[in-house]
CSV table of C-alpha atoms and ligand atoms in Angstrom, one decimal:
chain,number,residue,atom,x,y,z
A,1,SER,CA,84.2,112.3,92.3
A,2,PRO,CA,82.7,108.7,94.0
A,3,ARG,CA,85.6,107.9,96.0
A,4,SER,CA,85.5,105.1,98.7
A,5,ARG,CA,86.4,106.7,102.2
A,6,ARG,CA,87.3,104.9,105.0
A,7,SER,CA,86.5,105.7,108.6
A,8,PRO,CA,89.2,106.5,110.7
A,9,LEU,CA,91.1,104.0,112.0
A,10,PRO,CA,92.1,104.0,116.1
A,11,ALA,CA,95.6,105.8,116.3
A,12,PRO,CA,98.5,103.3,116.3
A,13,ARG,CA,100.5,103.5,119.3
A,14,MET,CA,103.2,100.8,120.7
A,15,VAL,CA,106.7,101.7,121.2
A,16,LEU,CA,109.6,98.9,120.1
A,17,PRO,CA,112.8,99.4,121.4
A,18,GLY,CA,115.1,101.3,118.9
A,19,ARG,CA,112.3,102.8,117.1
A,20,ALA,CA,109.7,105.5,117.9
A,21,MET,CA,106.8,103.4,117.4
A,22,ALA,CA,106.1,99.9,116.6
A,23,THR,CA,103.1,100.4,114.4
A,24,PHE,CA,102.6,103.5,112.0
A,25,ARG,CA,100.0,104.0,109.4
A,26,LEU,CA,100.6,103.9,105.6
A,27,ALA,CA,98.8,105.4,103.0
A,28,LEU,CA,98.6,104.8,99.2
A,29,ILE,CA,97.6,107.3,96.8
A,30,GLN,CA,95.4,105.6,93.9
A,31,LEU,CA,95.1,108.7,91.8
A,32,ARG,CA,93.0,109.3,88.8
A,33,VAL,CA,96.0,110.7,86.4
A,34,SER,CA,94.9,112.4,83.6
A,35,SER,CA,97.0,114.6,80.9
A,36,ILE,CA,97.0,118.0,82.5
A,37,LYS,CA,100.2,118.2,84.7
A,38,SER,CA,99.3,120.9,87.3
A,39,ASP,CA,95.8,120.1,88.0
A,40,ASN,CA,97.1,116.4,88.7
A,41,VAL,CA,99.8,117.7,90.9
A,42,THR,CA,97.2,119.5,92.7
A,43,ARG,CA,94.8,116.6,93.2
A,44,ALA,CA,97.7,114.9,94.3
A,45,CYS,CA,98.7,117.2,97.2
A,46,SER,CA,94.9,117.7,98.0
A,47,LEU,CA,94.8,113.4,98.8
A,48,VAL,CA,98.0,113.5,100.7
A,49,ARG,CA,96.2,115.9,102.8
A,50,GLU,CA,93.6,113.9,103.3
A,51,ALA,CA,95.9,110.7,104.0
A,52,ALA,CA,97.5,112.8,106.9
A,53,ALA,CA,94.6,113.7,108.2
A,54,GLN,CA,93.6,110.1,108.8
A,55,GLY,CA,97.0,109.4,110.7
A,56,ALA,CA,99.2,108.3,107.7
A,57,LYS,CA,102.9,109.0,108.6
A,58,ILE,CA,104.6,107.5,105.3
A,59,VAL,CA,102.3,108.1,102.0
A,60,SER,CA,103.2,107.0,98.6
A,61,LEU,CA,101.8,108.3,95.4
A,62,PRO,CA,101.8,106.2,92.2
A,63,GLU,CA,104.1,105.6,89.7
A,64,CYS,CA,103.9,108.7,86.6
A,65,PHE,CA,101.3,110.7,89.1
A,66,ASN,CA,102.1,113.8,87.0
A,67,SER,CA,101.9,112.3,83.3
A,68,PRO,CA,100.4,109.8,81.4
A,69,TYR,CA,102.4,106.8,81.0
A,70,GLY,CA,104.1,106.0,77.7
A,71,THR,CA,107.4,106.6,76.1
A,72,THR,CA,106.0,109.5,73.6
A,73,TYR,CA,104.8,111.5,76.9
A,74,PHE,CA,108.1,111.2,78.8
A,75,PRO,CA,110.0,114.0,77.2
A,76,GLU,CA,106.7,116.3,77.1
A,77,TYR,CA,106.0,115.9,80.7
A,78,ALA,CA,109.9,115.6,82.2
A,79,GLU,CA,110.8,118.0,84.9
A,80,LYS,CA,114.1,118.6,86.6
A,81,ILE,CA,114.3,117.3,90.5
A,82,PRO,CA,113.6,119.8,91.9
A,83,GLY,CA,111.4,121.0,89.7
A,84,GLU,CA,107.8,122.2,89.8
A,85,SER,CA,105.9,119.1,90.7
A,86,THR,CA,108.6,117.8,93.5
A,87,GLN,CA,108.5,121.5,94.8
A,88,LYS,CA,105.0,120.9,95.4
A,89,LEU,CA,105.5,117.5,97.1
A,90,SER,CA,108.1,119.0,99.3
A,91,GLU,CA,105.9,121.6,100.4
A,92,VAL,CA,103.1,119.1,101.3
A,93,ALA,CA,105.2,116.8,102.9
A,94,LYS,CA,106.5,119.5,105.0
A,95,GLU,CA,102.9,121.0,105.7
A,96,CYS,CA,101.8,117.7,107.1
A,97,SER,CA,104.6,116.8,108.6
A,98,ILE,CA,105.2,113.1,106.8
A,99,TYR,CA,107.5,110.9,104.7
A,100,LEU,CA,106.5,111.5,101.4
A,101,ILE,CA,107.3,108.9,98.4
A,102,GLY,CA,106.3,110.9,95.5
A,103,GLY,CA,105.3,107.8,93.3
A,104,SER,CA,107.6,108.9,89.9
A,105,ILE,CA,107.4,111.3,87.4
A,106,PRO,CA,109.6,111.6,84.1
A,107,GLU,CA,112.7,113.3,85.1
A,108,GLU,CA,115.3,115.2,82.7
A,109,ASP,CA,119.0,115.6,83.6
A,110,GLY,CA,121.9,116.3,81.4
A,111,GLY,CA,119.6,115.6,78.4
A,112,LYS,CA,118.7,112.3,79.7
A,113,PHE,CA,115.1,111.2,80.7
A,114,TYR,CA,114.5,108.9,83.9
A,115,ASN,CA,111.5,107.4,85.7
A,116,THR,CA,112.1,108.7,88.9
A,117,CYS,CA,110.6,108.7,92.7
A,118,ALA,CA,111.5,111.5,95.0
A,119,VAL,CA,110.8,111.0,98.6
A,120,PHE,CA,110.4,113.8,101.0
A,121,GLY,CA,110.9,114.1,104.6
A,122,PRO,CA,108.5,115.6,106.9
A,123,ASP,CA,110.8,119.1,107.2
A,124,GLY,CA,110.1,119.1,103.2
A,125,THR,CA,113.9,117.9,102.6
A,126,LEU,CA,114.5,115.4,99.3
A,127,LEU,CA,115.9,112.4,101.4
A,128,VAL,CA,116.5,110.3,98.2
A,129,LYS,CA,115.9,110.1,94.5
A,130,TYR,CA,115.3,106.3,93.0
A,131,ARG,CA,115.5,105.9,89.5
A,132,LYS,CA,114.0,102.9,87.9
A,133,ILE,CA,116.8,100.7,87.3
A,134,HIS,CA,115.1,97.7,85.3
A,135,LEU,CA,113.7,99.3,82.1
A,136,PHE,CA,110.7,97.3,80.4
A,137,ASP,CA,111.5,96.6,76.9
A,138,ILE,CA,109.7,94.1,75.0
A,139,ASP,CA,109.2,92.8,71.8
A,140,VAL,CA,107.0,90.0,70.6
A,141,PRO,CA,107.1,89.9,67.0
A,142,GLY,CA,103.5,90.5,65.1
A,143,LYS,CA,101.8,91.1,69.0
A,144,ILE,CA,103.2,93.8,70.8
A,145,THR,CA,106.3,96.3,71.2
A,146,PHE,CA,106.9,98.4,74.0
A,147,GLN,CA,110.4,100.0,74.9
A,148,GLU,CA,110.8,102.1,77.4
A,149,SER,CA,114.4,102.5,77.0
A,150,LYS,CA,113.6,104.2,73.7
A,151,THR,CA,113.3,107.1,75.5
A,152,LEU,CA,114.6,106.3,79.3
A,153,SER,CA,117.4,105.9,80.7
A,154,PRO,CA,118.0,103.3,83.8
A,155,GLY,CA,119.3,104.3,87.1
A,156,ASP,CA,122.5,102.7,88.7
A,157,SER,CA,121.9,102.3,92.3
A,158,PHE,CA,119.5,101.4,95.3
A,159,SER,CA,117.7,103.6,97.6
A,160,THR,CA,116.3,103.5,100.7
A,161,PHE,CA,115.7,106.0,103.5
A,162,GLU,CA,115.2,105.9,107.3
A,163,THR,CA,112.2,106.8,109.2
A,164,PRO,CA,111.3,106.4,113.0
A,165,TYR,CA,109.2,103.9,112.3
A,166,CYS,CA,111.1,101.3,109.9
A,167,ARG,CA,113.4,101.4,106.8
A,168,VAL,CA,112.0,101.4,103.4
A,169,GLY,CA,113.5,100.5,100.1
A,170,LEU,CA,112.1,101.7,96.8
A,171,GLY,CA,111.5,100.2,93.1
A,172,ILE,CA,109.3,101.3,90.5
A,173,CYS,CA,106.9,98.7,88.9
A,174,TYR,CA,108.9,96.3,86.9
A,175,ASP,CA,111.6,96.3,89.5
A,176,MET,CA,109.5,94.2,91.5
A,177,ARG,CA,109.9,91.5,88.8
A,178,PHE,CA,113.7,90.9,90.0
A,179,ALA,CA,113.7,89.3,93.2
A,180,GLU,CA,117.5,90.3,93.8
A,181,LEU,CA,116.8,93.7,94.5
A,182,ALA,CA,114.2,93.1,97.2
A,183,GLN,CA,116.6,90.8,98.7
A,184,ILE,CA,119.5,93.4,98.8
A,185,TYR,CA,117.0,95.7,100.5
A,186,ALA,CA,116.3,93.3,103.1
A,187,GLN,CA,119.9,92.7,103.7
A,188,ARG,CA,120.2,96.5,104.0
A,189,ASP,CA,117.8,96.1,107.1
A,190,CYS,CA,114.5,97.4,105.3
A,191,GLN,CA,110.9,96.1,106.5
A,192,LEU,CA,108.9,97.6,104.1
A,193,LEU,CA,109.3,97.7,100.3
A,194,VAL,CA,107.1,100.3,98.1
A,195,TYR,CA,106.8,100.1,94.6
A,196,PRO,CA,104.9,102.5,92.6
A,197,GLY,CA,103.6,101.0,89.7
A,198,ALA,CA,101.3,100.6,86.9
A,199,PHE,CA,101.1,96.7,85.6
A,200,ASN,CA,98.4,96.4,82.7
A,201,LEU,CA,95.2,94.5,82.1
A,202,THR,CA,97.1,91.3,81.4
A,203,THR,CA,100.3,91.5,83.7
A,204,GLY,CA,98.0,92.9,86.6
A,205,PRO,CA,96.1,89.9,87.4
A,206,ALA,CA,98.4,87.3,86.8
A,207,HIS,CA,100.9,88.8,88.6
A,208,TRP,CA,100.6,92.0,90.6
A,209,GLU,CA,99.2,90.3,93.9
A,210,LEU,CA,101.6,87.4,93.4
A,211,LEU,CA,104.9,89.2,93.3
A,212,GLN,CA,104.2,91.4,96.3
A,213,ARG,CA,103.1,88.3,98.4
A,214,GLY,CA,106.5,86.6,97.1
A,215,ARG,CA,108.8,89.4,97.7
A,216,ALA,CA,107.2,89.8,101.2
A,217,VAL,CA,107.3,86.3,102.2
A,218,ASP,CA,110.6,85.6,100.8
A,219,ASN,CA,112.3,88.7,102.6
A,220,GLN,CA,109.9,88.9,105.6
A,221,VAL,CA,109.2,92.7,105.0
A,222,TYR,CA,106.0,94.7,104.4
A,223,VAL,CA,105.3,95.2,100.8
A,224,ALA,CA,103.3,97.9,99.1
A,225,THR,CA,102.3,98.8,95.8
A,226,ALA,CA,100.7,102.2,94.4
A,227,SER,CA,99.3,102.4,91.1
A,228,PRO,CA,97.2,104.9,89.3
A,229,ALA,CA,93.1,104.6,89.2
A,230,ARG,CA,92.2,102.7,86.2
A,231,ASP,CA,90.9,104.8,83.4
A,232,ASP,CA,89.7,103.0,80.4
A,233,LYS,CA,90.3,106.2,77.8
A,234,ALA,CA,93.8,106.5,78.3
A,235,SER,CA,96.4,105.0,75.9
A,236,TYR,CA,98.0,103.1,78.6
A,237,VAL,CA,95.3,101.2,81.0
A,238,ALA,CA,96.7,100.8,84.4
A,239,TRP,CA,95.5,97.8,86.7
A,240,GLY,CA,95.0,99.8,89.6
A,241,HIS,CA,95.0,97.7,93.2
A,242,SER,CA,97.0,99.1,95.1
A,243,THR,CA,98.1,96.7,97.9
A,244,VAL,CA,99.7,96.6,101.2
A,245,VAL,CA,101.1,92.9,102.0
A,246,ASN,CA,102.6,91.8,105.3
A,247,PRO,CA,105.8,89.5,106.1
A,248,TRP,CA,103.1,86.4,106.4
A,249,GLY,CA,102.3,87.0,102.6
A,250,GLU,CA,98.9,88.1,103.7
A,251,VAL,CA,96.9,91.2,101.9
A,252,LEU,CA,96.2,93.6,104.3
A,253,ALA,CA,94.5,96.0,102.0
A,254,LYS,CA,93.6,96.5,98.3
A,255,ALA,CA,91.9,98.8,96.3
A,256,GLY,CA,89.7,98.5,93.5
A,257,THR,CA,90.2,100.3,90.4
A,258,GLU,CA,88.8,103.4,91.1
A,259,GLU,CA,90.5,106.7,92.7
A,260,THR,CA,91.2,106.2,96.1
A,261,VAL,CA,93.5,106.0,99.5
A,262,VAL,CA,94.4,102.7,100.8
A,263,TYR,CA,95.2,102.5,104.5
A,264,SER,CA,97.0,100.1,106.3
A,265,ASP,CA,98.6,99.8,109.8
A,266,ILE,CA,102.2,98.8,109.6
A,267,ASP,CA,102.9,96.4,112.8
A,268,LEU,CA,107.0,95.8,113.1
A,269,LYS,CA,106.5,93.8,116.3
A,270,LYS,CA,104.6,91.3,114.1
A,271,LEU,CA,107.1,91.7,111.4
A,272,ALA,CA,109.7,90.7,114.0
A,273,GLU,CA,107.5,87.8,115.4
A,274,ILE,CA,107.5,86.3,112.0
A,275,ARG,CA,111.2,86.5,111.7
A,276,GLN,CA,111.6,84.6,114.9
A,277,GLN,CA,109.1,82.1,114.1
A,278,ILE,CA,110.5,81.2,110.6
A,279,PRO,CA,114.3,82.2,111.0
A,280,ILE,CA,115.1,82.1,107.2
A,281,PHE,CA,117.8,85.1,107.7
A,282,ARG,CA,119.9,82.9,110.1
A,283,GLN,CA,119.6,79.9,108.4
A,284,LYS,CA,120.4,81.2,104.9
A,285,ARG,CA,123.4,79.2,103.6
A,286,SER,CA,125.8,81.8,102.7
A,287,ASP,CA,128.7,79.6,102.8
A,288,LEU,CA,127.1,77.8,99.8
A,289,TYR,CA,125.5,81.1,97.9
A,290,ALA,CA,125.0,84.8,98.5
A,291,VAL,CA,123.3,87.8,96.4
A,292,GLU,CA,126.0,90.6,96.2
A,293,THR,CA,125.6,94.1,95.1
A,294,LYS,CA,128.2,95.6,92.1
A,295,LYS,CA,127.7,99.0,93.0
A,296,SER,CA,126.1,101.0,96.4
B,1,LIG,C1,100.6,93.8,78.9
B,1,LIG,O1,102.0,93.8,79.1
B,1,LIG,C2,102.1,92.6,78.5
B,1,LIG,C3,103.4,92.1,78.7
B,1,LIG,O2,104.3,93.1,78.0
B,1,LIG,C4,101.8,92.1,76.8
B,1,LIG,O3,102.3,91.0,76.5
B,1,LIG,C5,100.3,92.6,77.1
B,1,LIG,O4,99.7,92.3,76.0
B,1,LIG,C6,100.1,93.8,77.7
B,1,LIG,N1,98.6,93.5,77.6
B,1,LIG,C7,97.8,94.9,77.5
B,1,LIG,C8,96.1,94.4,78.0
B,1,LIG,O5,98.1,96.1,77.0
B,2,LIG,C1,93.3,113.0,89.2
B,2,LIG,C2,93.0,114.3,89.0
B,2,LIG,O1,92.8,115.2,89.4
B,2,LIG,N1,93.0,114.4,87.4
B,2,LIG,C3,92.6,115.7,86.7
B,2,LIG,C4,93.8,115.7,85.8
B,2,LIG,O2,93.5,117.0,85.2
B,2,LIG,C5,92.5,116.7,84.3
B,2,LIG,C6,92.6,117.8,83.2
B,2,LIG,O3,91.9,119.2,84.4
B,2,LIG,C7,91.0,116.4,84.8
B,2,LIG,O4,90.3,116.1,84.2
B,2,LIG,C8,91.4,115.5,85.8
B,2,LIG,O5,90.1,115.1,86.7
């Protein structure tokens, strides 16, 4: 398939006190997802290998990478974690010695279904499992009804994980619209937020990039999104345009609509400089307001 390949970037190398490296390469896999699960998992793994060969240390797959997106598909494609798809992710993370953010898959647990992201470390262990906390339910009479909550249950916890490069906070798609989640992750010392997501052709052009830039500037963090590639014949047509935004609000890398791997070198020294230049963390009026968590 015609896939845009980028030439190898120079190897990032710079040490920052307290961390192994101040820069590292992030890769987002904008997978063309179709309806045969095992083929797509195999394809996802081969793109993960390609990203690792290009020097990526943290790699993310898109939302619903092993299943079409839609409430009718979730029960049919759902599996346990660990299960057949996530077992493969664990193996490829270990083989490539990378952190692998497993986009999301429909997960079944105790008779309930969740939209879940499993993250694997370079030794193949499951580091965290994040279940989408904000379910997307809309009902505009006479226009559109879409209710994730018809089949899915929401998660009720936050997920971050530590790497030698930075701490990462996770959300899925619609979660990106909730500024509080990003603020909580920033309070928990995350420097990178990753949202596997699939906006549609209305919300994509309107808000996809805007939300990422907003979350990035508000919290002085890197923000990345991984979308499935666009398939005009699918029942749900995803916007594509997987993106990486820096803490200054600049778009560092952005895919088109086709299947591709997006690479970006994440520079934690730049993040530190921006936080020094515009010290919003020190100048918050915590005597006047706070964003608090009610559960861990
Ligand atoms: C995309 O989602 C929005 C928000 O729910 C909805 O209003 C719109 O009709 C959808 N657009 C398409 C093209 O499906
Ligand atoms: C991205 C990818 O590999 N998609 C494949 C999923 O499986 C179907 C059915 O075999 C293929 O046609 C797609 O190309």
